[in-house]
Protein backbone atom coordinates (compact mmCIF):
# COMPACT_ATOMS: atom_id res chain seq x y z
CA MET A 1 -12.07 -31.55 -24.66
CA SER A 2 -12.34 -28.20 -26.46
CA ILE A 3 -9.20 -27.69 -29.50
CA ARG A 4 -7.21 -24.62 -28.86
CA ARG A 5 -4.93 -23.12 -30.94
CA PHE A 6 -1.26 -23.00 -29.81
CA PRO A 7 -0.82 -19.53 -28.08
CA ILE A 8 2.10 -17.13 -29.93
CA LEU A 9 4.23 -16.81 -26.30
CA PRO A 10 6.63 -14.12 -24.73
CA LYS A 11 10.33 -15.38 -26.01
CA PRO A 12 12.67 -15.94 -22.50
CA LYS A 13 15.13 -13.68 -21.83
CA ASN A 14 19.12 -14.29 -21.76
CA LEU A 15 18.73 -17.33 -23.65
CA PRO A 16 21.79 -19.58 -24.52
CA LYS A 17 23.17 -19.29 -27.59
CA ARG A 18 23.38 -21.93 -29.63
CA SER A 19 24.89 -22.87 -33.61
CA SER A 20 22.93 -22.38 -36.96
CA ILE A 21 23.75 -24.35 -40.20
CA PRO A 22 22.03 -23.39 -43.22
CA ASN A 23 21.65 -26.53 -44.57
CA GLY A 24 19.58 -28.47 -41.82
CA LYS A 25 21.78 -31.94 -41.52
CA GLU A 26 25.71 -31.16 -41.26
CA GLY A 27 25.89 -30.77 -36.83
CA ASP A 28 22.62 -33.50 -36.69
CA ARG A 29 23.43 -36.36 -34.60
CA ASN A 30 23.81 -39.53 -35.27
CA PHE A 31 23.33 -42.61 -32.74
CA ASP A 32 25.37 -45.25 -34.31
CA ASP A 33 28.04 -44.81 -31.32
CA LEU A 34 25.08 -44.23 -29.25
CA ALA A 35 21.96 -46.76 -29.72
CA HIS A 36 22.43 -50.07 -27.72
CA ARG A 37 22.96 -47.18 -24.05
CA PHE A 38 19.29 -46.15 -25.52
CA LYS A 39 18.10 -49.34 -25.75
CA ARG A 40 20.10 -49.93 -22.98
CA ASN A 41 18.88 -47.42 -20.56
CA VAL A 42 16.28 -45.79 -21.78
CA TYR A 43 14.20 -47.68 -23.51
CA ASP A 44 13.73 -51.38 -21.47
CA ARG A 45 13.46 -49.81 -18.21
CA LEU A 46 10.37 -47.95 -16.15
CA LYS A 47 11.51 -44.75 -17.58
CA GLY A 48 10.43 -45.76 -21.81
CA ASP A 49 6.98 -47.82 -20.65
CA ILE A 50 6.35 -44.79 -18.88
CA ARG A 51 7.37 -42.86 -22.26
CA LEU A 52 4.85 -44.96 -25.05
CA ALA A 53 2.10 -44.76 -21.78
CA VAL A 54 2.05 -41.65 -21.68
CA LEU A 55 2.13 -41.42 -26.44
CA GLN A 56 -0.10 -44.20 -26.62
CA ARG A 57 -2.97 -42.67 -23.31
CA ASP A 58 -3.01 -39.47 -25.84
CA LEU A 59 -3.65 -40.98 -29.63
CA GLN A 60 -6.15 -43.63 -28.06
CA GLN A 61 -7.98 -40.39 -26.32
CA TRP A 62 -7.61 -37.75 -29.60
CA LEU A 63 -6.71 -40.47 -32.36
CA PRO A 64 -9.14 -43.78 -31.51
CA GLU A 65 -8.59 -45.14 -34.87
CA ALA A 66 -4.68 -45.71 -34.60
CA PHE A 67 -5.75 -47.94 -30.60
CA ASN A 68 -9.23 -50.31 -31.17
CA PHE A 69 -8.38 -51.22 -26.63
CA ASP A 70 -10.64 -50.26 -24.40
CA GLY A 71 -10.27 -49.70 -20.90
CA ALA A 72 -6.45 -49.25 -18.92
CA VAL A 73 -3.65 -48.66 -21.20
CA ASP A 74 -1.79 -51.79 -22.21
CA LEU A 75 1.20 -51.44 -24.13
CA HIS A 76 0.87 -55.26 -25.44
CA GLY A 77 -2.49 -57.78 -27.09
CA GLY A 78 -5.68 -56.58 -28.00
CA ASP A 79 -7.78 -56.89 -30.88
CA PHE A 80 -7.43 -54.84 -33.61
CA SER A 81 -9.63 -55.78 -36.50
CA ALA A 82 -11.74 -52.99 -35.93
CA CYS A 83 -8.81 -50.45 -36.45
CA LYS A 84 -8.57 -47.84 -39.46
CA PRO A 85 -5.55 -48.50 -41.45
CA LEU A 86 -3.24 -45.28 -41.41
CA LYS A 87 -0.37 -44.12 -43.53
CA ILE A 88 2.48 -43.58 -40.51
CA LEU A 89 5.64 -42.06 -40.94
CA ASP A 90 7.78 -42.31 -38.24
CA ALA A 91 10.62 -39.94 -38.14
CA GLY A 92 14.00 -40.23 -36.96
CA GLY A 93 12.34 -43.45 -35.72
CA GLY A 94 15.69 -44.84 -34.88
CA GLN A 95 14.31 -48.40 -32.59
CA ALA A 96 10.99 -46.96 -34.03
CA GLN A 97 9.38 -48.85 -30.28
CA PHE A 98 6.18 -47.49 -30.53
CA SER A 99 5.96 -47.49 -33.99
CA CYS A 100 6.63 -50.98 -34.10
CA LEU A 101 3.35 -51.23 -31.94
CA LEU A 102 1.66 -49.03 -34.56
CA ALA A 103 2.31 -51.36 -37.43
CA GLU A 104 1.39 -54.23 -34.39
CA GLN A 105 -2.47 -52.92 -35.01
CA GLY A 106 -2.18 -53.20 -38.83
CA HIS A 107 -1.15 -49.73 -40.29
CA GLN A 108 1.93 -49.12 -42.09
CA VAL A 109 4.91 -47.72 -41.45
CA THR A 110 7.74 -46.09 -42.40
CA VAL A 111 10.79 -45.25 -40.56
CA CYS A 112 14.41 -43.08 -41.72
CA ASP A 113 17.00 -42.21 -39.60
CA ILE A 114 20.39 -41.44 -40.22
CA SER A 115 21.46 -44.58 -37.95
CA SER A 116 22.42 -47.42 -39.26
CA GLU A 117 22.82 -48.73 -35.76
CA MET A 118 19.08 -47.78 -34.31
CA LEU A 119 17.36 -49.43 -37.95
CA SER A 120 19.17 -52.84 -37.03
CA LEU A 121 17.28 -52.19 -33.75
CA ALA A 122 14.59 -51.17 -36.06
CA ARG A 123 13.89 -53.78 -37.79
CA ASP A 124 14.60 -56.88 -34.82
CA ASN A 125 12.14 -55.03 -33.20
CA ALA A 126 9.33 -55.03 -35.75
CA ALA A 127 10.46 -58.92 -36.52
CA GLN A 128 10.47 -59.87 -33.04
CA LEU A 129 6.27 -58.09 -33.08
CA GLN A 130 6.40 -60.13 -36.64
CA VAL A 131 5.17 -56.74 -38.05
CA GLU A 132 8.20 -56.76 -40.85
CA ASP A 133 5.34 -56.86 -43.85
CA ARG A 134 3.80 -53.41 -42.45
CA MET A 135 7.09 -51.30 -42.23
CA THR A 136 9.59 -50.14 -44.24
CA PHE A 137 12.88 -48.13 -43.81
CA HIS A 138 15.12 -45.75 -45.17
CA LEU A 139 18.64 -44.83 -43.91
CA GLU A 140 18.33 -41.18 -44.67
CA SER A 141 17.89 -38.14 -42.77
CA ILE A 142 14.12 -36.56 -42.35
CA GLN A 143 15.00 -33.83 -44.61
CA ASP A 144 16.90 -35.82 -47.79
CA PHE A 145 13.67 -38.35 -46.92
CA CYS A 146 10.98 -36.05 -47.14
CA ALA A 147 12.19 -33.96 -50.30
CA GLU A 148 13.75 -37.32 -51.81
CA HIS A 149 10.25 -40.08 -51.09
CA PRO A 150 7.10 -36.85 -51.48
CA GLN A 151 3.93 -38.36 -49.90
CA SER A 152 1.30 -37.43 -47.67
CA PHE A 153 0.47 -39.52 -44.32
CA ASP A 154 -2.66 -40.26 -42.23
CA LEU A 155 0.14 -39.40 -38.95
CA ILE A 156 3.21 -38.56 -38.40
CA LEU A 157 5.67 -39.17 -35.48
CA CYS A 158 8.51 -37.17 -34.93
CA HIS A 159 9.92 -38.19 -31.52
CA ALA A 160 12.23 -37.33 -29.80
CA VAL A 161 14.53 -35.56 -32.78
CA VAL A 162 14.31 -31.71 -32.40
CA GLU A 163 16.51 -31.83 -29.08
CA TRP A 164 19.15 -32.71 -31.92
CA VAL A 165 18.98 -31.26 -34.95
CA VAL A 166 20.62 -27.61 -35.39
CA GLU A 167 17.39 -26.18 -37.43
CA PRO A 168 14.10 -27.58 -35.65
CA GLN A 169 11.88 -25.16 -37.60
CA LEU A 170 12.96 -26.26 -40.64
CA LEU A 171 12.53 -29.77 -40.25
CA LEU A 172 9.29 -29.32 -38.88
CA GLU A 173 8.02 -27.11 -41.63
CA ARG A 174 9.05 -30.19 -43.76
CA LEU A 175 7.36 -32.60 -41.84
CA VAL A 176 4.13 -31.52 -41.23
CA SER A 177 4.31 -30.46 -45.63
CA SER A 178 3.78 -34.41 -45.29
CA LEU A 179 1.11 -34.24 -43.86
CA LYS A 180 -2.14 -35.16 -45.31
CA ASN A 181 -5.23 -32.25 -44.70
CA ASP A 182 -5.67 -33.54 -41.28
CA GLY A 183 -3.18 -35.41 -40.84
CA HIS A 184 -1.83 -35.73 -37.03
CA LEU A 185 1.69 -35.03 -35.51
CA SER A 186 3.32 -36.47 -32.49
CA LEU A 187 5.83 -33.98 -30.90
CA THR A 188 7.96 -34.87 -28.23
CA TYR A 189 10.88 -32.77 -27.02
CA TYR A 190 13.42 -33.24 -24.65
CA ASN A 191 11.93 -30.51 -21.97
CA VAL A 192 15.36 -27.31 -20.58
CA ASN A 193 13.41 -26.86 -17.48
CA GLY A 194 13.65 -30.45 -17.00
CA ILE A 195 17.39 -30.76 -16.59
CA LYS A 196 17.00 -27.22 -15.24
CA MET A 197 14.96 -29.69 -11.99
CA LYS A 198 17.20 -32.56 -11.84
CA ASN A 199 20.54 -29.86 -11.06
CA LEU A 200 17.99 -27.77 -8.98
CA LEU A 201 17.82 -31.06 -7.05
CA ARG A 202 21.44 -32.55 -7.21
CA ALA A 203 23.25 -28.95 -6.15
CA ASN A 204 24.35 -28.05 -9.63
CA PHE A 205 23.85 -24.62 -9.48
CA GLN A 206 26.87 -23.21 -10.99
CA LYS A 207 25.21 -25.46 -13.98
CA ILE A 208 22.14 -23.27 -13.78
CA LEU A 209 24.16 -20.38 -13.27
CA ASP A 210 26.36 -20.57 -16.26
CA GLU A 211 22.69 -22.17 -18.59
CA ASP A 212 25.48 -25.07 -19.05
CA TYR A 213 21.93 -27.45 -20.08
CA GLN A 214 23.88 -29.72 -23.00
CA GLY A 215 25.14 -33.18 -22.96
CA TYR A 216 28.83 -33.96 -23.12
CA ARG A 217 30.70 -35.92 -26.01
CA GLY A 218 29.13 -39.69 -25.86
CA SER A 219 26.12 -38.27 -23.04
CA LEU A 220 22.78 -39.26 -23.56
CA THR A 221 21.64 -35.63 -22.54
CA PRO A 222 20.31 -34.00 -26.18
CA THR A 223 22.54 -31.06 -27.12
CA PHE A 224 19.63 -28.89 -27.47
CA PRO A 225 17.26 -28.53 -24.63
CA ARG A 226 14.77 -27.03 -25.88
CA GLN A 227 12.13 -23.66 -24.19
CA PRO A 228 8.02 -24.84 -24.69
CA GLU A 229 8.39 -20.95 -25.38
CA ASP A 230 9.97 -21.76 -28.40
CA VAL A 231 8.48 -24.85 -29.08
CA HIS A 232 4.44 -23.04 -29.38
CA GLN A 233 6.33 -20.29 -31.26
CA TRP A 234 7.75 -22.40 -33.99
CA LEU A 235 4.80 -24.85 -33.56
CA ALA A 236 2.12 -21.29 -34.28
CA LYS A 237 3.15 -20.64 -37.44
CA LEU A 238 2.63 -23.66 -38.92
CA PRO A 239 -1.13 -24.93 -40.00
CA LEU A 240 -2.18 -27.35 -36.63
CA GLU A 241 -4.58 -27.46 -34.43
CA LEU A 242 -3.33 -27.94 -30.67
CA LEU A 243 -5.05 -31.22 -29.55
CA ALA A 244 -3.02 -32.32 -26.05
CA GLU A 245 -0.22 -31.36 -24.87
CA SER A 246 1.24 -34.40 -22.10
CA GLY A 247 4.72 -33.86 -19.58
CA ILE A 248 6.12 -37.26 -19.76
CA ARG A 249 7.96 -38.65 -16.94
CA CYS A 250 6.84 -36.19 -15.00
CA PHE A 251 8.60 -36.95 -11.58
CA HIS A 252 9.98 -40.75 -11.88
CA ASP A 253 13.37 -39.01 -12.82
CA TYR A 254 13.46 -36.64 -9.74
CA ILE A 255 13.60 -39.33 -7.83
CA LEU A 256 17.70 -39.86 -6.57
CA GLU A 257 17.76 -42.67 -5.18
CA PRO A 258 18.11 -45.51 -8.09
CA ASP A 259 16.73 -47.71 -5.40
CA GLN A 260 12.93 -45.83 -5.19
CA ARG A 261 12.94 -45.02 -9.00
CA VAL A 262 12.00 -48.42 -9.46
CA LEU A 263 9.90 -49.63 -6.67
CA GLU A 264 6.24 -49.63 -7.50
CA PRO A 265 6.65 -49.77 -11.17
CA GLU A 266 3.05 -50.18 -11.36
CA LYS A 267 1.92 -46.91 -9.34
CA GLN A 268 4.29 -44.95 -10.50
CA LEU A 269 2.72 -45.20 -13.98
CA GLU A 270 -0.74 -44.28 -12.74
CA LEU A 271 1.02 -41.20 -10.94
CA GLU A 272 2.99 -40.28 -14.15
CA LEU A 273 -0.12 -40.96 -16.60
CA ARG A 274 -2.60 -39.00 -13.90
CA PHE A 275 -0.02 -35.96 -13.58
CA SER A 276 1.11 -35.72 -16.92
CA GLN A 277 -1.49 -33.20 -17.89
CA GLN A 278 -1.67 -31.15 -14.51
CA GLU A 279 -0.10 -28.15 -13.46
CA PRO A 280 2.33 -27.75 -12.19
CA TRP A 281 3.57 -31.21 -13.07
CA ARG A 282 3.44 -30.86 -16.84
CA SER A 283 6.12 -28.70 -17.35
CA LEU A 284 8.36 -30.43 -14.85
CA GLY A 285 8.47 -33.68 -18.15
CA ARG A 286 11.92 -34.24 -18.34
CA TYR A 287 10.20 -34.37 -22.07
CA ILE A 288 6.34 -32.79 -23.75
CA HIS A 289 4.36 -34.67 -25.72
CA VAL A 290 2.61 -32.66 -28.38
CA PHE A 291 -0.68 -34.06 -30.62
CA SER A 292 -1.95 -31.78 -33.45
CA LYS A 293 -3.69 -31.90 -37.48
CA GLN A 294 -3.42 -30.12 -39.75
CA SER A 295 -5.81 -27.58 -40.14
CA PHE A 296 -5.82 -23.98 -42.08
CA ALA A 297 -8.59 -22.27 -40.43
């Protein structure tokens, strides 16, 4: 598979205006009030399994030392003795489900988040997997952590964060500056095209015409759903090479009947993995995973 530079794509017209706060922290979402809802409604369901499986598949493919499994995606277990320990930052890590799995491989993981409730659940996850000795937790923003704890990481995870912050470009710049030479960035973001499709299927046509994609207060819908074109523009300005781009939940969320959404989870998972890197399915993912490597070429 060829490595490619991020394309600089034309910016789409008529985008909804978003507020901007200069320091990039005031207005960023704190999930103290929603931590347990996220756990219940997302992480503990099939949609959470799909997310973990896509992320693990992409890392196994492009950073094999992160996992030491052979064959099919397996969310737990395995022989980790041959893994090369990595220094990993889970930026805005929340409940740290994925980074706990990486700590289970023997890697050293640092988690930072502004939500004490999320970090409490992350510590619970670490304790359940008996990896507390490989994980450290910081109750502070990503911006403050990068400024106050200058370090270089082999791998930085920034999952489902940029759709909740008011200055995503500044955030990405700070994260990339914290990568080691040839370090890797695993970025996921909430895809505005996914929420458009979901509203079309529900016949919420006025929301589309009004470009009303932001969640209401107390909603799990992100404040700033992101245009893939915007994210490509931001990443194109950074010293990164694109390794992989995958859709997460390319069809699962579009099954409108709740009873059907839970049918045959193994087959759903297999098909989600199959379609996640194929168009047009990838571009319909509710989230997009972009895996890249630092490169100054």
